[in-house]
PDB file of C-alpha atoms in Angstrom:
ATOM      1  CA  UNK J   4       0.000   0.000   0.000  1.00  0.00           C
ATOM      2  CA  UNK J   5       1.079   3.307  -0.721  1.00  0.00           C
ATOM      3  CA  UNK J   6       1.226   6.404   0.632  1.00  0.00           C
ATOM      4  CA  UNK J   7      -0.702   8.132  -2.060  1.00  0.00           C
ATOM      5  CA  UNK J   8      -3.411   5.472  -1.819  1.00  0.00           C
ATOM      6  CA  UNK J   9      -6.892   6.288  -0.104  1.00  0.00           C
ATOM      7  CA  UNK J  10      -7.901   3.168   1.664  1.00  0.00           C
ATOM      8  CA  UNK J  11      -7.473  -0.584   1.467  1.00  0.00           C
ATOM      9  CA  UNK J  12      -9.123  -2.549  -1.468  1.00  0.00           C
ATOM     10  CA  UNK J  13     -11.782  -4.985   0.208  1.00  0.00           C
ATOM     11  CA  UNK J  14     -10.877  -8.166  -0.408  1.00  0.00           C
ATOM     12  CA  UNK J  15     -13.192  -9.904  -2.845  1.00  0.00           C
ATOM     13  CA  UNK J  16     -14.100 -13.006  -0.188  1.00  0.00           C
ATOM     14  CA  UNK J  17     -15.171 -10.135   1.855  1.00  0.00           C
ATOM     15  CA  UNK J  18     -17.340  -8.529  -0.258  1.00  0.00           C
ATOM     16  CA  UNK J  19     -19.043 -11.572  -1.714  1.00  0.00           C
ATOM     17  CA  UNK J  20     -20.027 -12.758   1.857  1.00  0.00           C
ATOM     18  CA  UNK J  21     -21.348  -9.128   2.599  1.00  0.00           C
ATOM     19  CA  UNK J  22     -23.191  -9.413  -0.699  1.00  0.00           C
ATOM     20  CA  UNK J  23     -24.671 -13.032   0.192  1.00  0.00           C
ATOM     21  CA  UNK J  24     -25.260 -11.545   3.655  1.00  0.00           C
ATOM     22  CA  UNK J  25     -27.774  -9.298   2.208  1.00  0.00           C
ATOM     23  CA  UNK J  26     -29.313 -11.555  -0.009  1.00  0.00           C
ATOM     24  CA  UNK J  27     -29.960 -13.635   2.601  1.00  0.00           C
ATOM     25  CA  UNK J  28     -31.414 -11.112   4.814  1.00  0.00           C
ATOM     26  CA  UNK J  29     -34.131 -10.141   2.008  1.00  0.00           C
ATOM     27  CA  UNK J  30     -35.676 -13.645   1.680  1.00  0.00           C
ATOM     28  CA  UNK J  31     -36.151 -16.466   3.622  1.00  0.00           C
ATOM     29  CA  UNK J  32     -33.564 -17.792   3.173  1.00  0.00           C
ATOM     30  CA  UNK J  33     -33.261 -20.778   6.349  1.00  0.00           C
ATOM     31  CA  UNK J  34     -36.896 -21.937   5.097  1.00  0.00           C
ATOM     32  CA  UNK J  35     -35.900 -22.143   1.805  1.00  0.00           C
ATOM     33  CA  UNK J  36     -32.734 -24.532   2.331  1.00  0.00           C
ATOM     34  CA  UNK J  37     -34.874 -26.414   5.477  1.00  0.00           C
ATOM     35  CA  UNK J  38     -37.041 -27.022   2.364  1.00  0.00           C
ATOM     36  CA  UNK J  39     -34.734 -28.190   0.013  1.00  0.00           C
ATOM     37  CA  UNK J  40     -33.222 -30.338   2.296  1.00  0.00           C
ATOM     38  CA  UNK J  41     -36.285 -32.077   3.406  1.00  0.00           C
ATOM     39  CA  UNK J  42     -37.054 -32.803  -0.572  1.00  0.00           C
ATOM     40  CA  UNK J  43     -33.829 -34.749  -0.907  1.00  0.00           C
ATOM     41  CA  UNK J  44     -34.515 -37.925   1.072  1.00  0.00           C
ATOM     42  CA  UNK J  45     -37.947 -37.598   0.212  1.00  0.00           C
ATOM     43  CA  UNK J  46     -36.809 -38.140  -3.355  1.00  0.00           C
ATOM     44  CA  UNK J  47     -33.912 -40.229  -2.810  1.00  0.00           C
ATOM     45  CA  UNK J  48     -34.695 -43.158  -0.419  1.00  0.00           C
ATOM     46  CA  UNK J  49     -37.428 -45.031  -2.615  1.00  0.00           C
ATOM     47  CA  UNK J  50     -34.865 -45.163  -5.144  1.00  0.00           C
ATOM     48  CA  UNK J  51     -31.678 -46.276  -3.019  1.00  0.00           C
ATOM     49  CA  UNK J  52     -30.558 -49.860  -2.699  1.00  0.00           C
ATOM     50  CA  UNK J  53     -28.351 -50.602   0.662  1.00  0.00           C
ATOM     51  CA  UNK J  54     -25.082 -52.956   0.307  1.00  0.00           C
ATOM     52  CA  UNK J  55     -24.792 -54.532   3.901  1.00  0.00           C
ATOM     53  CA  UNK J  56     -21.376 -56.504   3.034  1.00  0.00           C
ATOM     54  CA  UNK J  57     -22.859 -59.406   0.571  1.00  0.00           C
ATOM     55  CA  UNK J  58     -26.506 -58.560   0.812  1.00  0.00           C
ATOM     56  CA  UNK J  59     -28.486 -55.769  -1.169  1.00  0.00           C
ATOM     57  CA  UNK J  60     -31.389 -54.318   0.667  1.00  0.00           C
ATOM     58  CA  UNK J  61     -33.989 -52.044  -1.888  1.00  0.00           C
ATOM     59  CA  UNK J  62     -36.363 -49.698  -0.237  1.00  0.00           C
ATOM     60  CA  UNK J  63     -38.045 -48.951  -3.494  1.00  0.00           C
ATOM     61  CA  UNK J  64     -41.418 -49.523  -2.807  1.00  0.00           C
ATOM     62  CA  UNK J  65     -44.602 -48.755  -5.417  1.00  0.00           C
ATOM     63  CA  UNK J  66     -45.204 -44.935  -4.335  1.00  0.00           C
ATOM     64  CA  UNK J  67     -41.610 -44.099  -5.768  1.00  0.00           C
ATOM     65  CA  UNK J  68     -43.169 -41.829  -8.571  1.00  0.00           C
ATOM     66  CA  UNK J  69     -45.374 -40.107  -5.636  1.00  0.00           C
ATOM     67  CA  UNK J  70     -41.749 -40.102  -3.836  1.00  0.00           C
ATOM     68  CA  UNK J  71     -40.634 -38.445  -6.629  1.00  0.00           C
ATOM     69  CA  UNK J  72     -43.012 -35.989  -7.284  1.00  0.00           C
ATOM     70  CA  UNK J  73     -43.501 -34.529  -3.774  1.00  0.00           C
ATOM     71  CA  UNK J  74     -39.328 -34.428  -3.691  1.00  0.00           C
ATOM     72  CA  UNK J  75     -39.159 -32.437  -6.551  1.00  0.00           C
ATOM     73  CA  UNK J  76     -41.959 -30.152  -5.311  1.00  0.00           C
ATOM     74  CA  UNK J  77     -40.331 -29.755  -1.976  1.00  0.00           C
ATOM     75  CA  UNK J  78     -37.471 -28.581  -3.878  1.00  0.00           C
ATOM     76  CA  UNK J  79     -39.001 -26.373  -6.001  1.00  0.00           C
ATOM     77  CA  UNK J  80     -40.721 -24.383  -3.345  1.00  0.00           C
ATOM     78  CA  UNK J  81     -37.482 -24.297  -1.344  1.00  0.00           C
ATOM     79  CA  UNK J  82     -36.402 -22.279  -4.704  1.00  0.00           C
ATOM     80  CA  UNK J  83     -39.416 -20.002  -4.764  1.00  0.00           C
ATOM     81  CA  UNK J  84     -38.844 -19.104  -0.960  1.00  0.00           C
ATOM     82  CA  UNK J  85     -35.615 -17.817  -2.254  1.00  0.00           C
ATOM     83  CA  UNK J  86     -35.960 -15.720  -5.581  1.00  0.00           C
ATOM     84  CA  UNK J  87     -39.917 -15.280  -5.317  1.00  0.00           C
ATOM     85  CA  UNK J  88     -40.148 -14.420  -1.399  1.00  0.00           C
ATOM     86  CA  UNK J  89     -43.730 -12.736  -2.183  1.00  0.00           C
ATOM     87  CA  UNK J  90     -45.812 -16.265  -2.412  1.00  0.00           C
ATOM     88  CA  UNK J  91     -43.630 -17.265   0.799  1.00  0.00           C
ATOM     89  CA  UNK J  92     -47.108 -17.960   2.799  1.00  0.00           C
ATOM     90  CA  UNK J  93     -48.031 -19.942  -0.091  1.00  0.00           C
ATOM     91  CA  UNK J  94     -44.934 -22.060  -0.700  1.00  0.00           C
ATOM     92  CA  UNK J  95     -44.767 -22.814   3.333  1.00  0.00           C
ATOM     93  CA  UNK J  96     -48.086 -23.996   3.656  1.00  0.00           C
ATOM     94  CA  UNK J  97     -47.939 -26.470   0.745  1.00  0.00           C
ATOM     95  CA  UNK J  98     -44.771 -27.529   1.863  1.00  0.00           C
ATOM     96  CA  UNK J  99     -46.277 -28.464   4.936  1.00  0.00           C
ATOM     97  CA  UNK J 100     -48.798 -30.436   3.449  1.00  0.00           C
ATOM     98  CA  UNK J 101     -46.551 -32.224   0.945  1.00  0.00           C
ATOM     99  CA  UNK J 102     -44.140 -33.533   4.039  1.00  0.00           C
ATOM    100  CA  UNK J 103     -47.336 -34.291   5.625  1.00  0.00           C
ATOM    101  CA  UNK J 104     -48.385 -36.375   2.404  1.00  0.00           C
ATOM    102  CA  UNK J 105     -44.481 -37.824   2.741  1.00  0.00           C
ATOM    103  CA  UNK J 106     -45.603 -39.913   5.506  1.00  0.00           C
ATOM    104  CA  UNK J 107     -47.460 -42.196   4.026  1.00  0.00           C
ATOM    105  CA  UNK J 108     -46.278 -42.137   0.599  1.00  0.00           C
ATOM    106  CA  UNK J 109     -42.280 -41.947   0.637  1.00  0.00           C
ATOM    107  CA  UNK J 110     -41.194 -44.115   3.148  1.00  0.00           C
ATOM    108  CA  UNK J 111     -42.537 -42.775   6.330  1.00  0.00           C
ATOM    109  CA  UNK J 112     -41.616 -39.236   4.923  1.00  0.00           C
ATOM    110  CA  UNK J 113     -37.690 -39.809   3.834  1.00  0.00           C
ATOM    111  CA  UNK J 114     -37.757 -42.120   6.974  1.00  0.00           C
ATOM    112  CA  UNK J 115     -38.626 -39.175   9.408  1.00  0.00           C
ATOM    113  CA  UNK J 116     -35.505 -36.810   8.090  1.00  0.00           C
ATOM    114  CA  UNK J 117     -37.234 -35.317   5.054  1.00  0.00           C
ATOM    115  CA  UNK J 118     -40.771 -34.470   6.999  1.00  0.00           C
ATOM    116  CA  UNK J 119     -38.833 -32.717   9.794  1.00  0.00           C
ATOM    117  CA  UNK J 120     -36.959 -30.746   7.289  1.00  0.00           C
ATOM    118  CA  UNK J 121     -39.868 -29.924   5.235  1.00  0.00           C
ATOM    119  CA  UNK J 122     -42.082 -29.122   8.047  1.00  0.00           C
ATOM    120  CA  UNK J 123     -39.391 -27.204   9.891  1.00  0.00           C
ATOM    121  CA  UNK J 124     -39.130 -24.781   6.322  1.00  0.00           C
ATOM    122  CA  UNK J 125     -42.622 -24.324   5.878  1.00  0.00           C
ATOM    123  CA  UNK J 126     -42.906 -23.019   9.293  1.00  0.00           C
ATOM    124  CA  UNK J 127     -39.985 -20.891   9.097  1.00  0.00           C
ATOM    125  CA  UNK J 128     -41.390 -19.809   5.424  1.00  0.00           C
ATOM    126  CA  UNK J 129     -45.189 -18.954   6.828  1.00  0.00           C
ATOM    127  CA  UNK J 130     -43.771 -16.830   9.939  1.00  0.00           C
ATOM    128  CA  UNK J 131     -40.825 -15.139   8.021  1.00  0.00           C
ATOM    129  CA  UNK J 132     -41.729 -11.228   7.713  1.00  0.00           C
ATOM    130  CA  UNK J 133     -39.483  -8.911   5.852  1.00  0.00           C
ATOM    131  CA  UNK J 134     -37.557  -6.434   7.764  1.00  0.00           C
ATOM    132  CA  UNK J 135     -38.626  -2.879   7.806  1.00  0.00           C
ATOM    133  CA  UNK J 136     -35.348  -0.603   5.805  1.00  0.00           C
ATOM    134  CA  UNK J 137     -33.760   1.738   8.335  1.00  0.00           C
ATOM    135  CA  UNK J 138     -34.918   4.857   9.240  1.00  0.00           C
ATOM    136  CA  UNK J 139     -33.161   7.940   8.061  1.00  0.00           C
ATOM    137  CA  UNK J 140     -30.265   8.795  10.207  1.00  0.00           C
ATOM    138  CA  UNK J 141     -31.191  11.719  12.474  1.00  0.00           C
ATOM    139  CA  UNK J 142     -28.468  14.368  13.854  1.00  0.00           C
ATOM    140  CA  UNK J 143     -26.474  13.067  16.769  1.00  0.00           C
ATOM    141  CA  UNK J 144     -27.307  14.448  20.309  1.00  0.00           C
ATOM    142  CA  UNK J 145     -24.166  16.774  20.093  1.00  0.00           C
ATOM    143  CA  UNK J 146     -25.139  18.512  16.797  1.00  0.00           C
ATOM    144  CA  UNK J 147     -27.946  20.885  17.231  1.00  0.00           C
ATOM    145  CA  UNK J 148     -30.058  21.318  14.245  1.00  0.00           C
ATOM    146  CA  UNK J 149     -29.429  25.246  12.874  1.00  0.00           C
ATOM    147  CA  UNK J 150     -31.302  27.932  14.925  1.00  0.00           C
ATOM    148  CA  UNK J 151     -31.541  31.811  14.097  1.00  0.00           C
ATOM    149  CA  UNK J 152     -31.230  33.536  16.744  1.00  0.00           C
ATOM    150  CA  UNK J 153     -31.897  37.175  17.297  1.00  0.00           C
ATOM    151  CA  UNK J 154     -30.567  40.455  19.243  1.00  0.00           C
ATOM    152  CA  UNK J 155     -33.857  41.059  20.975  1.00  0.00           C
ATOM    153  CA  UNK J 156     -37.054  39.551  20.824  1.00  0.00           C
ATOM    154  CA  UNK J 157     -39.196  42.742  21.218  1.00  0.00           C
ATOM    155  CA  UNK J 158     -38.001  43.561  17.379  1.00  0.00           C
ATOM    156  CA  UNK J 159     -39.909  39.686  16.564  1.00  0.00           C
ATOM    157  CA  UNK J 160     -43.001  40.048  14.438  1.00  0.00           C
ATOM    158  CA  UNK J 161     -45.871  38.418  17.087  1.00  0.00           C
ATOM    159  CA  UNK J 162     -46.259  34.755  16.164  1.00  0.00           C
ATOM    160  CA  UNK J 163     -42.543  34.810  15.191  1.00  0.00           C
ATOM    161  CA  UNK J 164     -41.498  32.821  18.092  1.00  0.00           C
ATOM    162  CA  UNK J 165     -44.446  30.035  17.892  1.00  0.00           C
ATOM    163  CA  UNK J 166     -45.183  29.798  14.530  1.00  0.00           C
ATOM    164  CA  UNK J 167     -46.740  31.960  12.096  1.00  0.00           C
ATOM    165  CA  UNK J 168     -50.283  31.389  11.040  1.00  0.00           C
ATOM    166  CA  UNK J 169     -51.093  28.710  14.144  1.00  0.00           C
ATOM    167  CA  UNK J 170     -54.809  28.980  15.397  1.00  0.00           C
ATOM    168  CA  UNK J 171     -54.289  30.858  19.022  1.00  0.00           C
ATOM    169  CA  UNK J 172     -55.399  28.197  21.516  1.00  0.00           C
ATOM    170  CA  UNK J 173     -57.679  29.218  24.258  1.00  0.00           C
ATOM    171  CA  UNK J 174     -56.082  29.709  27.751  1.00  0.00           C
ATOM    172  CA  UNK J 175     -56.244  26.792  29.785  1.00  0.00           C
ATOM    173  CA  UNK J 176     -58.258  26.567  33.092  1.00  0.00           C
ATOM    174  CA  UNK J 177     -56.966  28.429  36.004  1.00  0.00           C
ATOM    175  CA  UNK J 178     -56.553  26.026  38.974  1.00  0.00           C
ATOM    176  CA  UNK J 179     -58.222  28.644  41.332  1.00  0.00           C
ATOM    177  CA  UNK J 180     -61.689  28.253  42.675  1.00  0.00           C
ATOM    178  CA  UNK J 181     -64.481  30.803  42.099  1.00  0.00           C
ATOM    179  CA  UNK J 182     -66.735  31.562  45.113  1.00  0.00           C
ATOM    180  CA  UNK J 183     -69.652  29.627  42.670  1.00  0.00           C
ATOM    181  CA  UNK J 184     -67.532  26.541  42.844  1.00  0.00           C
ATOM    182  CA  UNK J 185     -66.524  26.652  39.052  1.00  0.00           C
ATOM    183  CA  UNK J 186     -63.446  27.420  37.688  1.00  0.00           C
ATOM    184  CA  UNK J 187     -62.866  30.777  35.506  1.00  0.00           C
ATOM    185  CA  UNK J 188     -60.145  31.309  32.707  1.00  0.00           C
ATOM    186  CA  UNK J 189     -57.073  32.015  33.032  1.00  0.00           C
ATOM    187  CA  UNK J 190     -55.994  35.772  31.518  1.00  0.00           C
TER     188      UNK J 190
END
């Protein structure tokens, strides 16, 4: 670095993860991958064969289209959560029915792993609210917002000092008791 130079170039690792970090932040993004990662097993176990040393145990069964399907749909909504965050109510609820359809179609839902994936996302997608942006930055208690201030306030136009153009109010009540019992106005 330089003398001449005016600051240190970021490096690039840094600002990618600063740019993912906001990404992130803008979407739901844990529901979506919770989502996703339920729809893998979902998908995958009806298909997978087992090799316990000699012996070849296949958990295909006959729902492995249904598998399938609701797999692929559990993935897909795990993708909409991310770059189409507006339907995010939408996507979560039908991602908690398909995992709740996983049960008795796809092995016992991915055998228990894919339901509690794809439930746990479609909760985290329903209750996910976007953040409100930040407010605009207001002066610091040391800075004092600009005031004019004048030599002597009998030289004021009336109304000067309070606003021009404001409604007077009427005076409030005086906190002293009239002989009647009532209260009078102040001034």
């Amino acid at each position: 670095m330089s003398p001449e130079s005016q600051g240190q170039n970021a490096h690039y690792l840094s600002v990618a993860r600063r740019g993912f970090r906001t990404w992130r932040g803008d979407r739901p993004f844990w529901a979506g991958l919770f989502t996703m990662l339920g729809g893998v097993p979902i998908m995958y176990f009806p298909y997978a064969n087992m090799h316990l040393g000699n012996m070849t145990l296949a958990m295909s069964t006959t729902a492995g289209a249904g598998s399938l399907i609701i797999g692929v749909l559990l993935v897909t909504l795990g993708l909409t959560m991310w770059f189409h965050s507006i339907v995010r109510v939408f996507a979560g609820v039908a991602a908690i029915l398909l995992a709740l359809i996983s049960i008795p179609v796809a092995n016992i839902g991915g055998f228990v792993i894919g339901f509690v994936f794809a439930l746990l996302g479609g909760a985290l997608s329903v209750s996910w609210a976007p953040g409100e942006p930040p407010a605009a930055e207001e002066p610091a208690a040391d800075e004092t917002p600009e005031t004019v201030t004048f030599a002597n306030d009998e030289s004021l136009p009336e109304g000067a000092l309070h606003g021009a153009g404001v409604p007077e109010q009427p005076a409030p009540y005086d906190t002293t008791v009239e002989s009647e019992g009532g209260r009078h106005r102040a001034g």
